[in-house]
Amino acid sequence: MSRSDVLNVALGERAYDIVVGDDLLQRAGELIAPVLARPRVAIVTDETVAGLHLGTLQDALDQAGIRHDAIILPPGEQTKDFGHFQDLLNRLLDFGLERRDMIVALGGGVIGDLAGFAASVLRRGVDFIQIPTTLLAQVDSSVGGKTGIDTRHGKNLVGAFHQPRLVLADTSVLATLPRRELLAGYAEVVKYGLLGDRGFFEWLESHGTDVVSGSAQAQRHAVLKSCADKARIVAADEKETGDRALLNLGHTFGHALEISVGFGASLLHGEAVAIGMRMAFGLSQALGLCSGQDAERAERHMRTVGLPVHPDDLGLPRQDAAVLAAHMAQDKKVQDGRVTFVLVHGIGEAFLSRDVEPKTVEDYLASLLD
Ligand code: NAD
Ligand code: GLY
């Protein structure tokens, strides 16, 4: 029997529900109908997801009497660019999509970010629904309203805050996700435990292997808990003027690695975040802020589930500490030349710091990478 739970992202007039459960795609018509002004949607998806799950969504919409058109884009990060963005907007207008109509993003973070950004500007803003199909998208990118595209200057540099009207996280679709993608998404799950929820981290220590080996019950709980943590943080700081930045735990290091390796299949975003979180704990320990016990415990859990915690774990080329530190200085969250680091006092105790000397970071990285 299918099970679902509902969370709310408490953002006043922009508040919305996140439904987490099994077989939600089959029920999508009845779940979506209450937030439609008229029974008409445009689905945006990618070729891989379309081959696996689009038919189920279309059948469900048919059953509910909701008209639909689909735009199917190539899979992969390269689709999140100006070219596809322009093409998507024109195709949505070709369909005659009006301001009161709805865009449905069916896919991973690439589709959610691109379709959400298109929704934010089309006819000066139309509503959209997120139906995330990767673990990363279910626990992170579909919630919180960050939308955007990449440019030649870097990732996610053009975009908008545009909250969805509804998120349907159907954990059944994770069954078709390649294991490496599932694991990469799991890094963002662990992140919630490590940054502010020690109890959840302890649950993951007992059940994390169930999540990554496909247990429906464990996956439902992990998605629900992650979304609850993210919903709370976003409701308190929608535009990231404060604590929302804690969600970047591991990301400054991870992003520097992604730039160094060159965005692509050799290092997935979630893998970079896992290595980056280990570095954030390691740097915090080196600064005397976090116990070695907690740093080792965080690293041990990630290793146990199969996540990389060092560039060598993925057979990446040797990384140079000075080069990585230089990439961090280019981070888009740099203010007045100082990088904002997410550091930790322990598991579940992250905080923001702009007091770390670049030389200290470089020395720590050199000790880890040499
Ligand atoms: P993705 O969208 O590229 O999906 C990964 C791959 O999995 C793709 O090839 C896709 O076709 C395939 N796929 C998706 N669902 C599937 C399924 N159920 N079965 C089989 N294959 C499936 O990548 P992602 O990891 O979901 O998202 C990464 C993107 O998310 C990045 O662009 C990143 O910047 C963005 N992101 C955004 C936020 C935010 O807050 N907006 C947060 C984190 C990441
Ligand atoms: N993924 C970080 C955020 O949503 O703020």
XYZ file of C-alpha atoms and ligand atoms in Angstrom:
419
model
C 0.000 0.000 0.000
C 1.330 3.430 -0.877
C 2.220 5.757 2.021
C 2.767 9.470 2.045
C 3.498 12.304 4.454
C 3.046 16.042 3.960
C 5.345 18.808 5.180
C 4.803 22.529 4.797
C 7.386 25.167 3.920
C 6.115 28.066 6.012
C 6.723 31.080 3.793
C 3.515 33.061 4.248
C 1.827 33.690 0.900
C 4.562 31.629 -0.802
C 4.041 28.627 1.533
C 3.751 25.208 -0.092
C 3.518 21.522 0.680
C 6.099 18.831 0.130
C 4.472 15.416 -0.279
C 6.859 12.501 0.332
C 5.822 8.926 -0.388
C 5.623 5.887 -2.674
C 3.837 5.836 -6.007
C 2.974 9.532 -6.006
C 3.423 9.766 -9.792
C 0.385 7.506 -10.234
C -1.586 9.908 -8.016
C -0.099 13.097 -9.479
C -3.340 14.235 -11.145
C -5.367 14.310 -7.924
C -2.429 15.792 -5.961
C -1.759 18.564 -8.488
C -5.380 19.497 -9.312
C -5.956 21.640 -6.162
C -3.105 24.053 -7.051
C -4.121 24.558 -10.713
C -6.062 27.636 -11.835
C -7.163 25.691 -14.913
C -6.550 22.045 -15.889
C -3.524 22.664 -18.085
C 0.209 22.048 -17.483
C 3.481 21.985 -19.419
C 5.835 19.216 -18.322
C 9.583 19.783 -18.624
C 11.772 16.693 -18.340
C 14.906 15.057 -19.757
C 15.237 12.139 -22.174
C 16.308 9.607 -19.535
C 13.514 10.453 -17.120
C 10.993 10.664 -19.957
C 11.859 7.099 -21.017
C 11.317 5.818 -17.475
C 8.584 7.900 -15.832
C 6.880 10.404 -18.142
C 4.191 7.944 -19.274
C 3.095 7.331 -15.667
C 2.734 11.064 -15.058
C 0.852 11.600 -18.326
C -1.584 8.750 -17.519
C -2.227 10.234 -14.082
C -2.915 13.678 -15.573
C -5.247 12.136 -18.179
C -7.201 10.382 -15.420
C -7.664 13.726 -13.644
C -8.701 15.514 -16.865
C -5.612 17.746 -16.894
C -4.326 18.731 -20.355
C -0.591 18.432 -20.775
C 2.259 19.043 -23.200
C 5.792 17.781 -22.674
C 9.167 19.296 -23.483
C 11.936 16.718 -23.406
C 15.499 18.037 -23.095
C 18.875 16.280 -23.234
C 20.055 14.944 -19.845
C 23.065 16.412 -18.052
C 24.446 19.633 -16.618
C 25.140 21.053 -20.123
C 21.372 21.511 -20.504
C 21.378 24.136 -17.724
C 22.668 26.857 -20.049
C 21.480 30.006 -21.818
C 20.856 28.146 -25.089
C 18.458 25.591 -23.599
C 16.890 28.254 -21.383
C 16.001 30.396 -24.402
C 14.752 27.393 -26.355
C 12.642 26.254 -23.379
C 10.996 29.669 -23.000
C 10.118 29.768 -26.702
C 8.692 26.244 -26.623
C 6.559 27.081 -23.570
C 5.247 30.136 -25.428
C 4.642 27.969 -28.550
C 2.298 25.900 -26.359
C 0.403 29.103 -25.566
C 1.187 28.816 -21.864
C -0.578 31.626 -20.033
C 0.313 33.352 -16.776
C -2.195 31.287 -14.768
C -0.887 28.007 -16.186
C 1.530 25.644 -14.483
C 4.948 24.257 -15.379
C 5.789 20.819 -13.998
C 9.496 20.004 -13.610
C 9.928 16.201 -13.766
C 13.576 15.270 -13.246
C 16.737 15.867 -11.275
C 18.247 19.144 -10.145
C 19.154 20.163 -13.686
C 15.541 20.087 -14.874
C 14.228 21.592 -11.616
C 16.687 24.514 -11.699
C 16.160 25.212 -15.418
C 12.363 24.833 -15.490
C 12.038 26.796 -12.233
C 14.078 29.658 -13.656
C 11.988 29.609 -16.850
C 8.865 29.763 -14.663
C 10.278 32.743 -12.759
C 10.534 34.909 -15.890
C 7.924 33.562 -18.326
C 5.174 36.181 -18.635
C 6.882 37.802 -15.590
C 6.366 34.695 -13.510
C 4.212 31.586 -13.677
C 3.784 28.897 -11.044
C 5.637 25.606 -11.129
C 5.584 22.233 -9.443
C 8.650 20.178 -8.647
C 8.517 16.413 -9.158
C 12.124 15.540 -8.279
C 13.389 12.155 -9.514
C 16.924 11.982 -8.087
C 17.728 11.631 -4.395
C 19.686 14.900 -4.591
C 16.690 16.720 -6.021
C 14.257 15.146 -3.517
C 16.296 16.174 -0.480
C 17.748 19.446 -1.662
C 17.266 21.187 -5.007
C 13.464 20.868 -5.297
C 12.908 22.620 -1.958
C 13.715 26.242 -1.233
C 13.168 28.053 -4.522
C 16.720 28.478 -5.792
C 16.520 28.295 -9.589
C 19.030 29.135 -12.274
C 21.479 28.236 -14.982
C 25.243 28.028 -15.495
C 27.256 30.537 -17.547
C 30.820 30.515 -18.885
C 31.750 32.297 -15.629
C 30.584 29.426 -13.456
C 27.709 27.363 -12.091
C 24.365 28.826 -10.995
C 25.488 32.410 -11.602
C 22.238 33.533 -13.258
C 18.986 32.730 -11.529
C 16.161 33.733 -9.248
C 14.472 32.784 -6.014
C 11.143 31.367 -7.187
C 9.349 29.013 -4.820
C 7.397 26.062 -6.268
C 3.660 25.721 -5.534
C 4.051 22.055 -4.610
C 6.772 19.406 -4.368
C 5.957 15.727 -4.991
C 8.874 13.551 -3.872
C 7.947 10.055 -5.082
C 10.561 7.790 -3.531
C 9.523 4.857 -5.796
C 11.228 6.515 -8.777
C 14.584 6.220 -6.983
C 14.528 2.515 -7.916
C 15.636 3.379 -11.468
C 18.409 5.759 -10.393
C 21.976 4.491 -11.003
C 23.687 3.589 -7.718
C 26.385 6.221 -8.162
C 23.747 8.964 -8.520
C 21.883 7.626 -5.462
C 25.068 7.718 -3.389
C 25.892 11.234 -4.586
C 22.423 12.337 -3.425
C 23.029 10.603 -0.090
C 25.879 13.063 0.562
C 23.250 15.827 0.786
C 21.228 13.661 3.208
C 24.224 13.216 5.538
C 24.777 16.961 5.266
C 21.579 17.687 7.260
C 22.755 15.442 10.090
C 26.256 16.868 10.099
C 25.217 20.503 9.983
C 22.455 20.642 12.554
C 20.758 17.361 13.407
C 22.906 14.973 15.428
C 19.909 12.699 16.093
C 19.334 12.274 12.344
C 23.056 11.551 11.855
C 22.785 8.799 14.483
C 19.761 7.364 12.653
C 21.788 7.419 9.423
C 24.639 5.562 11.129
C 22.161 2.727 11.762
C 20.095 2.958 8.557
C 22.246 4.720 5.936
C 23.234 1.461 4.231
C 19.499 0.627 3.932
C 18.902 3.996 2.245
C 21.639 3.462 -0.358
C 20.735 -0.190 -0.924
C 17.149 0.667 -1.824
C 14.966 0.078 1.262
C 11.729 1.936 0.499
C 10.999 2.599 4.163
C 14.494 3.917 4.905
C 14.474 6.102 1.785
C 11.087 7.582 2.703
C 12.300 8.451 6.193
C 15.593 9.928 4.906
C 13.809 12.110 2.321
C 11.146 13.210 4.800
C 13.661 14.134 7.512
C 15.972 15.922 5.056
C 13.056 17.927 3.632
C 11.840 18.787 7.143
C 15.310 20.106 8.052
C 15.605 22.065 4.808
C 12.048 23.452 5.074
C 12.831 24.787 8.561
C 16.051 26.462 7.445
C 14.453 27.987 4.313
C 11.420 29.249 6.248
C 13.771 31.082 8.629
C 16.048 32.534 5.928
C 14.502 32.342 2.449
C 17.038 34.565 0.665
C 20.174 33.300 2.422
C 21.052 36.355 4.436
C 22.072 34.175 7.396
C 21.761 30.551 8.454
C 20.624 29.184 5.069
C 24.333 29.393 4.170
C 24.881 26.456 6.575
C 23.418 24.305 3.776
C 26.705 24.935 1.994
C 28.594 22.657 4.420
C 31.357 21.054 2.338
C 30.397 23.051 -0.749
C 33.243 25.599 -0.780
C 35.836 22.812 -0.749
C 33.709 20.645 -3.046
C 33.203 23.415 -5.563
C 36.929 24.144 -5.687
C 37.506 20.449 -6.452
C 34.827 20.485 -9.163
C 36.513 23.480 -10.818
C 39.924 21.842 -10.540
C 38.765 18.514 -12.014
C 36.515 20.143 -14.624
C 32.769 19.599 -14.192
C 31.897 16.194 -15.589
C 31.452 12.493 -14.977
C 34.727 11.967 -13.083
C 33.349 13.861 -10.049
C 29.622 14.206 -9.355
C 28.455 17.193 -7.303
C 27.413 15.027 -4.332
C 30.779 13.244 -4.375
C 32.526 16.632 -4.264
C 30.278 17.625 -1.331
C 31.184 14.421 0.570
C 34.917 15.070 0.150
C 34.287 18.732 1.000
C 32.421 17.852 4.218
C 35.324 15.662 5.323
C 37.611 18.658 4.617
C 35.336 20.997 6.610
C 35.521 18.632 9.594
C 39.285 18.192 9.095
C 39.897 21.948 8.957
C 37.695 22.480 12.024
C 39.721 19.845 13.872
C 42.999 21.439 12.735
C 41.740 24.778 14.106
C 40.944 23.137 17.444
C 37.217 23.753 17.004
C 36.012 20.151 16.668
C 37.109 16.944 18.375
C 39.053 14.362 16.382
C 36.430 11.847 17.508
C 33.594 13.670 15.724
C 35.715 14.333 12.616
C 36.592 10.629 12.398
C 32.989 9.592 13.040
C 31.697 11.764 10.188
C 34.346 10.405 7.829
C 33.749 6.797 8.915
C 30.035 6.996 8.161
C 30.596 8.382 4.687
C 33.172 5.654 3.955
C 30.826 2.949 5.310
C 28.032 3.808 2.873
C 30.513 4.016 -0.013
C 30.976 7.763 -0.433
C 34.405 9.125 -1.368
C 36.129 11.252 1.283
C 39.397 11.953 -0.549
C 40.151 12.707 -4.229
C 42.191 9.452 -4.347
C 39.008 7.455 -3.608
C 37.799 8.377 -7.106
C 41.217 8.037 -8.732
C 41.263 11.762 -9.483
C 44.538 13.429 -10.527
C 46.649 14.687 -7.625
C 45.200 17.955 -6.342
C 47.365 20.950 -5.494
C 46.507 22.686 -2.208
C 47.436 26.165 -3.503
C 45.289 25.729 -6.620
C 42.285 24.564 -4.578
C 42.707 27.466 -2.134
C 42.834 29.883 -5.097
C 39.587 28.425 -6.499
C 37.938 28.971 -3.097
C 38.860 32.633 -3.224
C 36.693 32.847 -6.380
C 33.660 31.385 -4.581
C 30.489 33.333 -5.328
C 29.891 33.771 -1.600
C 33.152 35.696 -1.107
C 32.501 39.048 0.587
C 35.127 41.787 0.652
C 37.701 39.229 -0.407
C 36.972 36.842 2.481
C 35.582 33.375 2.009
C 32.687 32.363 4.259
C 33.467 28.880 5.543
C 30.961 26.516 7.092
C 32.896 25.035 10.025
C 31.800 22.736 12.846
C 32.114 22.461 16.602
C 31.077 18.814 16.193
C 28.475 16.626 14.507
C 25.265 18.650 14.203
C 26.977 21.909 15.190
C 27.867 23.864 12.057
C 28.499 27.609 12.063
C 29.655 30.282 9.622
C 33.107 31.824 9.853
C 34.872 34.514 7.853
C 37.902 34.449 10.122
C 39.900 31.655 8.525
C 43.247 32.784 7.113
C 43.801 31.553 3.523
C 47.247 30.243 4.546
C 45.671 28.058 7.260
C 43.320 26.497 4.694
C 46.156 25.899 2.259
C 48.350 24.303 4.949
C 45.518 22.020 6.018
C 44.834 20.976 2.424
C 48.541 20.369 1.824
C 48.652 18.065 4.871
C 45.623 16.128 3.562
C 46.632 15.909 -0.080
C 50.421 15.369 0.080
P 20.631 15.633 -12.859
O 19.385 16.392 -12.918
O 21.624 15.840 -13.963
O 20.286 14.087 -12.761
C 21.340 13.137 -12.755
C 21.136 12.072 -13.833
O 20.139 11.164 -13.389
C 20.653 12.621 -15.178
O 21.334 11.928 -16.194
C 19.171 12.258 -15.186
O 18.688 12.057 -16.499
C 19.153 10.980 -14.406
N 17.903 10.672 -13.696
C 17.116 11.524 -13.018
N 16.143 10.861 -12.374
C 16.317 9.555 -12.673
C 15.647 8.372 -12.294
N 14.619 8.375 -11.426
N 16.088 7.199 -12.796
C 17.172 7.167 -13.633
N 17.869 8.240 -13.999
C 17.439 9.427 -13.514
O 21.445 15.900 -11.516
P 21.041 16.051 -9.993
O 22.162 15.431 -9.248
O 19.651 15.633 -9.716
O 21.085 17.637 -9.792
C 22.271 18.368 -9.972
C 21.902 19.810 -10.240
O 21.167 20.307 -9.133
C 23.094 20.724 -10.428
O 22.883 21.541 -11.548
C 23.114 21.574 -9.157
O 23.630 22.866 -9.384
C 21.643 21.617 -8.827
N 21.344 21.875 -7.414
C 20.459 22.863 -7.130
C 20.121 23.140 -5.819
C 19.085 24.171 -5.512
O 18.901 24.511 -4.335
N 18.390 24.675 -6.513
C 20.688 22.397 -4.769
C 21.587 21.390 -5.084
C 21.919 21.133 -6.421
N 21.300 23.972 -1.722
C 21.490 25.103 -0.894
C 20.238 25.907 -0.677
O 19.174 25.569 -1.133
O 20.315 26.923 -0.063
